[in-house]
Amino acid sequence: MSVKQRLLAAGVTLLHEQGLAALTQPRIAKAAGVSQSHLTYYFPTRNELLLAIAEQSVNDALTRQLGSPEADPAQALAAAMRFLPRVRMLLGLVAAADQEPSLREAVSRLVDHVRQSIAQLLSHLGYAPEAPQVLVFHAAIVGLAVMNLGRQSPQSEAELAVGLRQLLALLPHPTAPGSPAP
Amino acid sequence: MSVKQRLLAAGVTLLHEQGLAALTQPRIAKAAGVSQSHLTYYFPTRNELLLAIAEQSVNDALTRQLGSPEADPAQALAAAMRFLPRVRMLLGLVAAADQEPSLREAVSRLVDHVRQSIAQLLSHLGYAPEAPQVLVFHAAIVGLAVMNLGRQSPQSEAELAVGLRQLLALLPHPTAPGSPAP
DNA sequence: ATACTGTTTGGTAACTCTACCAAGATTTGG
DNA sequence: CCAAATCTTGGTAGAGTTACCAAACAGTAT
């Protein structure tokens, strides 16, 4: 494993576990087992580092998400919302992109990919939603996950399940697999 | 206006315009026109300061939101999603609460209040949604706003309008249609 | 061997941030 | 009017951060 990969892996882990504020050069370098000054050899500025970590994190999440054919897609969605490290990572990404316009393209790609996999998941469930429905489905999942991260209470946990159930109820017939859309 | 109020107002402004990372004692003190050391007189620790600013910000947003009987509630919702300073503030609050459990109660109160006002807005529109529908409505609005903050692109702006329209279409018929569909 | 290229390290300058302290300035209560 | 409480400031210790630099190191081609 190259030093560069070790650095990126350490950065992703840090971003997952402690959020954007903990993503500093000394901590990443220490976690990767190299000197801090050596990190700047690979990533001269903090923005380059952040961009590389963001893309790595995005790729990780997508391959993990797309690479696993879930037994129950609805369960997979629920688990994804409950998985705080990823929500934390995404929140950090959004906050960083808000302040650093060069990151927004990466965020856009991530949003598109996630939405595509949500559409795929829904079609596996027997739904055939149109684009606007996938949009609100995606948005609602993001919103539920964010509101859970900020509260981390029994109530917010419960809302994840209730919200998901309600979302599925809003879509066209669940019991008719392969049902065509108008 | 007392010094304490000036400090809180400056903190809210900073949180709105530059996000959580910019919320430091020196900057708030400078914006409020007092010495930095004096800030610690009122707020000995950073967490106390952050909590006070968060609650002030929450109260501001709610009173402004609830205090104005909007001509068109749907327009108000669209405007709220597009208002980046508030989204930025909420994102910072969530991130802070994620790392600082003592903030989560304030976030919970905020979430409840916002959801209540959304329900009120929807009933003004002629809808009579049940609780789970308000939940997904709220979640979708949060998600749309967050995804827009992280991209700030023409596409994300467009999704705000499309998503809102789709959300309203998912709810039961308006019993008193005040405005014809565009 | 020698020169060249890329890797790695320790050290550090310059900056920012939080928290504290001693000492004035101002207001308030008796 | 005076004393006590409250407010306010400059200064600073100590920790953390980014970014840079000179120098040691390793491999590879000449």
CSV table of C-alpha atoms (C1' of nucleotides) in Angstrom, one decimal:
chain,number,residue,atom,x,y,z
A,1,MET,CA,0.0,0.0,0.0
A,2,SER,CA,1.6,3.2,-1.1
A,3,VAL,CA,2.1,6.1,1.2
A,4,LYS,CA,-0.4,8.2,-0.7
A,5,GLN,CA,-3.1,5.5,-0.3
A,6,ARG,CA,-2.3,5.2,3.4
A,7,LEU,CA,-2.7,8.9,3.7
A,8,LEU,CA,-6.0,9.0,1.9
A,9,ALA,CA,-7.3,6.0,3.9
A,10,ALA,CA,-6.4,7.7,7.2
A,11,GLY,CA,-8.0,10.9,6.0
A,12,VAL,CA,-11.3,9.1,5.1
A,13,THR,CA,-11.3,7.3,8.5
A,14,LEU,CA,-10.8,10.5,10.3
A,15,LEU,CA,-13.5,12.2,8.3
A,16,HIS,CA,-15.9,9.3,9.1
A,17,GLU,CA,-15.2,9.2,12.8
A,18,GLN,CA,-14.6,12.7,13.8
A,19,GLY,CA,-16.0,14.9,11.1
A,20,LEU,CA,-14.5,17.8,9.1
A,21,ALA,CA,-13.0,19.7,12.0
A,22,ALA,CA,-10.7,16.8,12.9
A,23,LEU,CA,-9.3,16.6,9.4
A,24,THR,CA,-5.9,18.3,10.0
A,25,GLN,CA,-2.5,17.5,8.6
A,26,PRO,CA,-0.8,16.4,11.8
A,27,ARG,CA,-3.6,14.0,12.7
A,28,ILE,CA,-3.8,12.4,9.3
A,29,ALA,CA,0.0,12.1,9.1
A,30,LYS,CA,0.1,10.5,12.6
A,31,ALA,CA,-2.6,8.1,11.7
A,32,ALA,CA,-0.9,7.1,8.5
A,33,GLY,CA,2.5,6.8,10.2
A,34,VAL,CA,4.4,9.4,8.3
A,35,SER,CA,5.8,12.8,9.2
A,36,GLN,CA,3.5,15.7,8.9
A,37,SER,CA,6.0,17.5,6.6
A,38,HIS,CA,5.9,14.5,4.3
A,39,LEU,CA,2.2,14.9,3.9
A,40,THR,CA,2.7,18.3,2.3
A,41,TYR,CA,5.1,16.7,-0.1
A,42,TYR,CA,2.2,14.8,-1.6
A,43,PHE,CA,-0.5,17.4,-1.0
A,44,PRO,CA,1.1,20.9,-1.0
A,45,THR,CA,-2.0,22.7,0.1
A,46,ARG,CA,-4.9,21.7,2.4
A,47,ASN,CA,-7.4,22.1,-0.4
A,48,GLU,CA,-5.7,19.5,-2.6
A,49,LEU,CA,-5.7,17.2,0.3
A,50,LEU,CA,-9.3,17.8,1.1
A,51,LEU,CA,-10.3,17.3,-2.5
A,52,ALA,CA,-8.4,14.0,-2.8
A,53,ILE,CA,-9.9,12.7,0.5
A,54,ALA,CA,-13.4,13.7,-0.6
A,55,GLU,CA,-13.1,11.9,-3.9
A,56,GLN,CA,-11.7,8.9,-2.2
A,57,SER,CA,-14.4,8.9,0.4
A,58,VAL,CA,-17.0,9.3,-2.4
A,59,ASN,CA,-15.6,6.4,-4.4
A,60,ASP,CA,-15.4,4.2,-1.3
A,61,ALA,CA,-19.0,4.8,-0.4
A,62,LEU,CA,-20.3,4.3,-3.9
A,63,THR,CA,-18.4,1.0,-4.6
A,64,ARG,CA,-19.5,-0.3,-1.2
A,65,GLN,CA,-23.0,0.7,-1.9
A,66,LEU,CA,-23.3,-0.4,-5.4
A,67,GLY,CA,-21.1,-3.5,-5.1
A,68,SER,CA,-23.4,-5.2,-2.6
A,69,PRO,CA,-26.6,-6.7,-4.0
A,70,GLU,CA,-28.8,-6.3,-1.0
A,71,ALA,CA,-31.1,-9.0,0.2
A,72,ASP,CA,-33.7,-6.4,1.3
A,73,PRO,CA,-33.2,-3.0,-0.4
A,74,ALA,CA,-35.5,-1.3,2.2
A,75,GLN,CA,-33.3,-2.6,5.0
A,76,ALA,CA,-30.3,-1.3,3.1
A,77,LEU,CA,-31.8,2.1,3.0
A,78,ALA,CA,-32.6,2.1,6.7
A,79,ALA,CA,-29.1,0.9,7.5
A,80,ALA,CA,-27.6,3.6,5.3
A,81,MET,CA,-29.5,6.3,7.1
A,82,ARG,CA,-28.5,5.0,10.5
A,83,PHE,CA,-24.8,4.7,9.6
A,84,LEU,CA,-23.5,7.9,11.2
A,85,PRO,CA,-19.9,7.9,9.9
A,86,ARG,CA,-21.1,8.2,6.3
A,87,VAL,CA,-23.7,10.9,7.2
A,88,ARG,CA,-20.9,12.7,9.1
A,89,MET,CA,-18.7,12.5,6.1
A,90,LEU,CA,-21.3,13.8,3.7
A,91,LEU,CA,-22.1,16.6,6.0
A,92,GLY,CA,-18.5,17.6,6.2
A,93,LEU,CA,-18.3,17.4,2.4
A,94,VAL,CA,-21.2,19.7,2.0
A,95,ALA,CA,-19.9,22.2,4.5
A,96,ALA,CA,-16.5,22.1,2.8
A,97,ALA,CA,-18.0,22.5,-0.7
A,98,ASP,CA,-20.1,25.5,0.6
A,99,GLN,CA,-16.9,27.3,1.4
A,100,GLU,CA,-14.7,25.8,-1.3
A,101,PRO,CA,-16.4,26.1,-4.8
A,102,SER,CA,-13.8,23.7,-6.3
A,103,LEU,CA,-15.3,20.9,-4.3
A,104,ARG,CA,-18.8,21.4,-5.6
A,105,GLU,CA,-18.3,19.4,-8.7
A,106,ALA,CA,-17.3,16.3,-6.7
A,107,VAL,CA,-20.4,16.8,-4.5
A,108,SER,CA,-22.6,17.0,-7.7
A,109,ARG,CA,-21.2,13.8,-8.9
A,110,LEU,CA,-21.8,12.1,-5.6
A,111,VAL,CA,-25.4,13.3,-5.5
A,112,ASP,CA,-26.0,12.0,-9.0
A,113,HIS,CA,-24.5,8.6,-8.2
A,114,VAL,CA,-26.5,8.2,-5.0
A,115,ARG,CA,-29.7,9.1,-6.7
A,116,GLN,CA,-29.1,6.6,-9.4
A,117,SER,CA,-28.5,3.8,-7.0
A,118,ILE,CA,-31.6,4.9,-5.1
A,119,ALA,CA,-33.6,4.6,-8.3
A,120,GLN,CA,-32.1,1.2,-8.9
A,121,LEU,CA,-33.0,0.1,-5.4
A,122,LEU,CA,-36.5,1.2,-5.8
A,123,SER,CA,-36.9,-0.6,-9.1
A,124,HIS,CA,-35.7,-3.8,-7.3
A,125,LEU,CA,-38.4,-3.2,-4.9
A,126,GLY,CA,-41.0,-3.3,-7.6
A,127,TYR,CA,-41.5,0.4,-7.8
A,128,ALA,CA,-41.2,2.3,-11.1
A,129,PRO,CA,-40.9,5.9,-9.9
A,130,GLU,CA,-40.4,8.8,-12.2
A,131,ALA,CA,-37.5,11.2,-11.8
A,132,PRO,CA,-39.2,13.8,-9.6
A,133,GLN,CA,-40.3,11.0,-7.2
A,134,VAL,CA,-36.8,9.7,-6.9
A,135,LEU,CA,-35.7,13.3,-6.2
A,136,VAL,CA,-38.0,13.7,-3.2
A,137,PHE,CA,-37.2,10.2,-2.1
A,138,HIS,CA,-33.5,11.0,-2.1
A,139,ALA,CA,-34.0,14.4,-0.5
A,140,ALA,CA,-36.2,12.9,2.3
A,141,ILE,CA,-33.6,10.3,3.1
A,142,VAL,CA,-30.9,12.9,3.3
A,143,GLY,CA,-33.0,15.1,5.5
A,144,LEU,CA,-33.9,12.2,7.8
A,145,ALA,CA,-30.3,11.2,8.1
A,146,VAL,CA,-29.1,14.8,8.8
A,147,MET,CA,-31.8,15.4,11.4
A,148,ASN,CA,-30.8,12.1,13.1
A,149,LEU,CA,-27.2,13.1,13.2
A,150,GLY,CA,-28.0,16.3,14.9
A,151,ARG,CA,-30.2,14.7,17.6
A,152,GLN,CA,-29.1,11.1,17.9
A,153,SER,CA,-32.1,10.5,20.2
A,154,PRO,CA,-34.5,7.6,20.4
A,155,GLN,CA,-37.1,9.8,18.7
A,156,SER,CA,-34.8,10.6,15.8
A,157,GLU,CA,-34.0,7.0,15.4
A,158,ALA,CA,-37.7,6.2,15.3
A,159,GLU,CA,-38.4,8.8,12.7
A,160,LEU,CA,-36.0,7.1,10.4
A,161,ALA,CA,-38.2,4.0,10.3
A,162,VAL,CA,-41.5,6.0,10.2
A,163,GLY,CA,-40.2,8.2,7.5
A,164,LEU,CA,-39.0,5.4,5.3
A,165,ARG,CA,-42.3,3.5,5.7
A,166,GLN,CA,-44.3,6.7,4.8
A,167,LEU,CA,-42.0,7.3,1.8
A,168,LEU,CA,-42.6,3.8,0.4
A,169,ALA,CA,-46.4,4.3,1.0
A,170,LEU,CA,-46.3,7.5,-1.1
A,171,LEU,CA,-44.9,5.6,-4.2
A,172,PRO,CA,-47.1,3.7,-6.7
A,173,HIS,CA,-48.2,0.1,-5.9
A,174,PRO,CA,-45.6,-1.8,-3.9
A,175,THR,CA,-47.2,-5.2,-4.3
A,176,ALA,CA,-47.1,-5.3,-8.1
A,177,PRO,CA,-43.5,-6.0,-9.3
A,178,GLY,CA,-42.6,-4.6,-12.7
A,179,SER,CA,-45.6,-2.3,-12.7
A,180,PRO,CA,-45.4,0.2,-15.5
A,181,ALA,CA,-45.6,3.9,-15.0
A,182,PRO,CA,-48.0,6.2,-16.9
B,1,MET,CA,-28.5,47.0,23.2
B,2,SER,CA,-26.4,45.2,25.8
B,3,VAL,CA,-23.0,43.8,25.2
B,4,LYS,CA,-24.3,40.3,25.6
B,5,GLN,CA,-26.9,40.9,22.9
B,6,ARG,CA,-24.4,42.5,20.6
B,7,LEU,CA,-22.1,39.4,21.0
B,8,LEU,CA,-24.9,37.0,20.3
B,9,ALA,CA,-26.1,39.1,17.3
B,10,ALA,CA,-22.5,39.1,15.9
B,11,GLY,CA,-22.2,35.4,16.5
B,12,VAL,CA,-25.4,34.7,14.7
B,13,THR,CA,-24.4,36.8,11.7
B,14,LEU,CA,-21.0,35.1,11.5
B,15,LEU,CA,-22.7,31.7,11.7
B,16,HIS,CA,-25.1,32.7,9.0
B,17,GLU,CA,-22.5,34.1,6.6
B,18,GLN,CA,-19.4,32.0,7.1
B,19,GLY,CA,-20.5,28.8,8.8
B,20,LEU,CA,-19.3,27.1,11.9
B,21,ALA,CA,-15.6,27.2,11.2
B,22,ALA,CA,-15.6,31.0,11.3
B,23,LEU,CA,-17.3,31.1,14.7
B,24,THR,CA,-14.3,32.0,16.8
B,25,GLN,CA,-13.9,34.2,19.8
B,26,PRO,CA,-11.7,36.8,18.2
B,27,ARG,CA,-13.9,37.3,15.2
B,28,ILE,CA,-17.1,37.5,17.2
B,29,ALA,CA,-15.5,40.0,19.6
B,30,LYS,CA,-14.2,42.1,16.8
B,31,ALA,CA,-17.6,42.1,15.0
B,32,ALA,CA,-19.3,43.1,18.3
B,33,GLY,CA,-16.7,45.8,19.0
B,34,VAL,CA,-15.4,44.4,22.3
B,35,SER,CA,-12.2,42.9,23.4
B,36,GLN,CA,-11.8,39.1,22.9
B,37,SER,CA,-10.9,38.6,26.5
B,38,HIS,CA,-14.2,40.3,27.5
B,39,LEU,CA,-16.1,37.7,25.5
B,40,THR,CA,-14.8,35.0,27.8
B,41,TYR,CA,-16.1,37.1,30.7
B,42,TYR,CA,-19.6,36.4,29.5
B,43,PHE,CA,-19.0,33.0,28.0
B,44,PRO,CA,-16.2,31.3,29.9
B,45,THR,CA,-16.1,28.3,27.5
B,46,ARG,CA,-16.6,28.0,23.9
B,47,ASN,CA,-19.4,25.5,24.3
B,48,GLU,CA,-21.4,27.9,26.4
B,49,LEU,CA,-20.9,30.5,23.7
B,50,LEU,CA,-21.9,28.1,21.0
B,51,LEU,CA,-25.0,27.0,22.8
B,52,ALA,CA,-26.1,30.6,23.5
B,53,ILE,CA,-25.6,31.5,19.8
B,54,ALA,CA,-27.4,28.4,18.6
B,55,GLU,CA,-30.4,29.2,20.7
B,56,GLN,CA,-30.4,32.8,19.7
B,57,SER,CA,-30.2,31.8,16.1
B,58,VAL,CA,-33.0,29.3,16.5
B,59,ASN,CA,-35.2,31.8,18.2
B,60,ASP,CA,-34.5,34.4,15.5
B,61,ALA,CA,-35.4,32.1,12.7
B,62,LEU,CA,-38.6,30.9,14.4
B,63,THR,CA,-39.9,34.3,15.3
B,64,ARG,CA,-39.2,35.6,11.9
B,65,GLN,CA,-40.8,32.6,10.3
B,66,LEU,CA,-43.8,32.4,12.5
B,67,GLY,CA,-44.2,36.1,12.9
B,68,SER,CA,-44.9,36.8,9.2
B,69,PRO,CA,-48.2,35.6,7.8
B,70,GLU,CA,-47.0,34.9,4.3
B,71,ALA,CA,-49.1,35.8,1.2
B,72,ASP,CA,-48.1,32.5,-0.4
B,73,PRO,CA,-46.9,29.7,1.9
B,74,ALA,CA,-45.5,27.7,-0.9
B,75,GLN,CA,-43.4,30.7,-2.0
B,76,ALA,CA,-42.3,31.0,1.6
B,77,LEU,CA,-41.1,27.4,1.7
B,78,ALA,CA,-39.2,27.8,-1.6
B,79,ALA,CA,-37.6,31.0,-0.3
B,80,ALA,CA,-36.6,29.3,3.0
B,81,MET,CA,-34.8,26.5,1.1
B,82,ARG,CA,-33.0,29.0,-1.1
B,83,PHE,CA,-31.9,31.1,1.9
B,84,LEU,CA,-28.3,29.8,2.2
B,85,PRO,CA,-27.4,31.6,5.4
B,86,ARG,CA,-30.0,29.7,7.4
B,87,VAL,CA,-29.1,26.4,5.8
B,88,ARG,CA,-25.5,27.1,6.6
B,89,MET,CA,-26.4,27.8,10.2
B,90,LEU,CA,-28.4,24.7,10.6
B,91,LEU,CA,-25.7,22.6,9.1
B,92,GLY,CA,-23.2,24.0,11.5
B,93,LEU,CA,-25.6,23.4,14.3
B,94,VAL,CA,-26.0,19.7,13.4
B,95,ALA,CA,-22.3,19.2,13.0
B,96,ALA,CA,-21.7,20.8,16.4
B,97,ALA,CA,-24.4,18.8,18.0
B,98,ASP,CA,-22.9,15.7,16.5
B,99,GLN,CA,-19.7,16.3,18.4
B,100,GLU,CA,-21.2,18.0,21.4
B,101,PRO,CA,-24.1,16.1,23.0
B,102,SER,CA,-25.1,19.0,25.1
B,103,LEU,CA,-26.3,20.8,22.0
B,104,ARG,CA,-28.6,18.0,20.8
B,105,GLU,CA,-31.5,19.1,23.0
B,106,ALA,CA,-31.5,22.5,21.4
B,107,VAL,CA,-31.4,20.9,17.9
B,108,SER,CA,-34.3,18.7,18.9
B,109,ARG,CA,-36.4,21.7,20.0
B,110,LEU,CA,-35.5,23.4,16.7
B,111,VAL,CA,-36.6,20.4,14.7
B,112,ASP,CA,-39.9,20.2,16.5
B,113,HIS,CA,-40.6,23.9,16.1
B,114,VAL,CA,-39.8,23.9,12.4
B,115,ARG,CA,-42.0,20.8,11.8
B,116,GLN,CA,-44.9,22.5,13.6
B,117,SER,CA,-44.6,25.6,11.4
B,118,ILE,CA,-44.5,23.4,8.3
B,119,ALA,CA,-47.6,21.7,9.4
B,120,GLN,CA,-49.2,25.0,10.0
B,121,LEU,CA,-48.1,26.3,6.6
B,122,LEU,CA,-49.5,23.2,4.9
B,123,SER,CA,-52.9,23.6,6.6
B,124,HIS,CA,-53.0,27.2,5.4
B,125,LEU,CA,-52.5,25.8,1.9
B,126,GLY,CA,-55.6,23.7,2.3
B,127,TYR,CA,-53.9,20.4,3.0
B,128,ALA,CA,-54.7,18.3,6.0
B,129,PRO,CA,-51.6,16.1,6.2
B,130,GLU,CA,-51.1,13.6,8.9
B,131,ALA,CA,-48.0,13.4,11.1
B,132,PRO,CA,-46.0,11.0,9.0
B,133,GLN,CA,-46.6,13.0,5.9
B,134,VAL,CA,-45.4,16.2,7.6
B,135,LEU,CA,-42.3,14.2,8.7
B,136,VAL,CA,-41.3,13.3,5.1
B,137,PHE,CA,-42.3,16.7,3.9
B,138,HIS,CA,-40.0,18.3,6.5
B,139,ALA,CA,-37.2,15.8,5.8
B,140,ALA,CA,-37.4,16.3,2.0
B,141,ILE,CA,-37.2,20.1,2.4
B,142,VAL,CA,-34.1,19.7,4.7
B,143,GLY,CA,-32.5,17.3,2.2
B,144,LEU,CA,-33.2,19.6,-0.8
B,145,ALA,CA,-31.7,22.5,1.0
B,146,VAL,CA,-28.6,20.6,2.1
B,147,MET,CA,-28.0,19.2,-1.4
B,148,ASN,CA,-28.3,22.7,-2.7
B,149,LEU,CA,-25.9,24.1,-0.2
B,150,GLY,CA,-23.3,21.6,-1.2
B,151,ARG,CA,-23.6,22.2,-5.0
B,152,GLN,CA,-25.0,25.7,-5.4
B,153,SER,CA,-25.5,25.0,-9.1
B,154,PRO,CA,-28.3,25.8,-11.5
B,155,GLN,CA,-29.3,22.2,-11.4
B,156,SER,CA,-29.6,22.1,-7.6
B,157,GLU,CA,-31.5,25.4,-7.7
B,158,ALA,CA,-33.9,23.8,-10.2
B,159,GLU,CA,-34.3,20.8,-8.0
B,160,LEU,CA,-35.7,22.9,-5.2
B,161,ALA,CA,-38.6,24.0,-7.3
B,162,VAL,CA,-39.2,20.5,-8.9
B,163,GLY,CA,-38.9,18.8,-5.5
B,164,LEU,CA,-41.3,21.2,-3.8
B,165,ARG,CA,-43.9,20.8,-6.6
B,166,GLN,CA,-43.6,17.1,-6.4
B,167,LEU,CA,-44.0,17.1,-2.7
B,168,LEU,CA,-47.2,19.1,-2.9
B,169,ALA,CA,-48.5,16.7,-5.5
B,170,LEU,CA,-47.9,13.8,-3.2
B,171,LEU,CA,-50.2,15.3,-0.5
B,172,PRO,CA,-53.9,14.9,-0.5
B,173,HIS,CA,-55.9,17.3,-2.7
B,174,PRO,CA,-56.1,20.9,-1.6
B,175,THR,CA,-59.6,21.2,-0.3
B,176,ALA,CA,-59.5,25.0,-0.8
B,177,PRO,CA,-57.3,25.7,-3.8
B,178,GLY,CA,-56.3,29.3,-3.4
B,179,SER,CA,-53.9,29.4,-6.4
B,180,PRO,CA,-54.3,27.6,-9.7
B,181,ALA,CA,-51.4,25.4,-10.8
B,182,PRO,CA,-48.7,27.2,-12.8
C,1,DA,C1',31.7,5.4,-9.1
C,2,DT,C1',28.7,9.5,-10.3
C,3,DA,C1',24.9,12.2,-11.3
C,4,DC,C1',20.1,12.4,-11.3
C,5,DT,C1',15.4,11.9,-9.6
C,6,DG,C1',12.1,11.0,-6.3
C,7,DT,C1',11.2,10.1,-1.2
C,8,DT,C1',11.4,11.1,3.7
C,9,DT,C1',12.6,13.4,8.0
C,10,DG,C1',13.3,17.0,11.6
C,11,DG,C1',12.9,21.6,12.4
C,12,DT,C1',10.6,25.9,12.3
C,13,DA,C1',8.5,30.4,11.1
C,14,DA,C1',4.1,32.6,11.2
C,15,DC,C1',-0.3,32.4,12.4
C,16,DT,C1',-4.8,31.5,15.0
C,17,DC,C1',-7.3,30.0,18.8
C,18,DT,C1',-8.9,29.2,23.7
C,19,DA,C1',-8.5,30.4,28.3
C,20,DC,C1',-6.7,32.9,31.9
C,21,DC,C1',-5.0,36.9,34.9
C,22,DA,C1',-4.0,41.3,36.9
C,23,DA,C1',-5.5,45.7,36.8
C,24,DG,C1',-8.3,49.7,35.7
C,25,DA,C1',-13.1,51.7,34.8
C,26,DT,C1',-17.9,51.9,35.7
C,27,DT,C1',-22.1,51.1,38.0
C,28,DT,C1',-24.8,50.1,42.1
C,29,DG,C1',-26.2,49.8,47.0
C,30,DG,C1',-26.0,51.3,51.7
D,1,DC,C1',-20.1,59.5,49.7
D,2,DC,C1',-17.9,55.3,49.8
D,3,DA,C1',-17.5,50.4,49.2
D,4,DA,C1',-18.7,46.5,46.8
D,5,DA,C1',-20.1,44.4,42.8
D,6,DT,C1',-19.9,44.4,38.0
D,7,DC,C1',-17.9,45.4,33.7
D,8,DT,C1',-13.9,46.0,30.5
D,9,DT,C1',-9.3,45.9,28.7
D,10,DG,C1',-4.4,44.6,27.5
D,11,DG,C1',-1.4,41.1,27.9
D,12,DT,C1',-0.1,36.4,27.5
D,13,DA,C1',0.6,31.3,28.2
D,14,DG,C1',0.0,27.2,25.8
D,15,DA,C1',-1.8,24.3,22.4
D,16,DG,C1',-2.6,23.6,17.4
D,17,DT,C1',-2.4,24.6,12.7
D,18,DT,C1',-0.4,25.4,7.7
D,19,DA,C1',3.4,25.7,4.9
D,20,DC,C1',8.1,25.8,4.0
D,21,DC,C1',13.2,24.5,4.0
D,22,DA,C1',17.6,22.2,4.2
D,23,DA,C1',19.4,17.9,4.5
D,24,DA,C1',19.6,12.9,4.6
D,25,DC,C1',18.2,8.7,2.0
D,26,DA,C1',17.3,5.4,-1.8
D,27,DG,C1',17.1,3.9,-6.1
D,28,DT,C1',18.3,4.2,-11.1
D,29,DA,C1',20.5,5.5,-15.1
D,30,DT,C1',25.1,7.2,-17.1
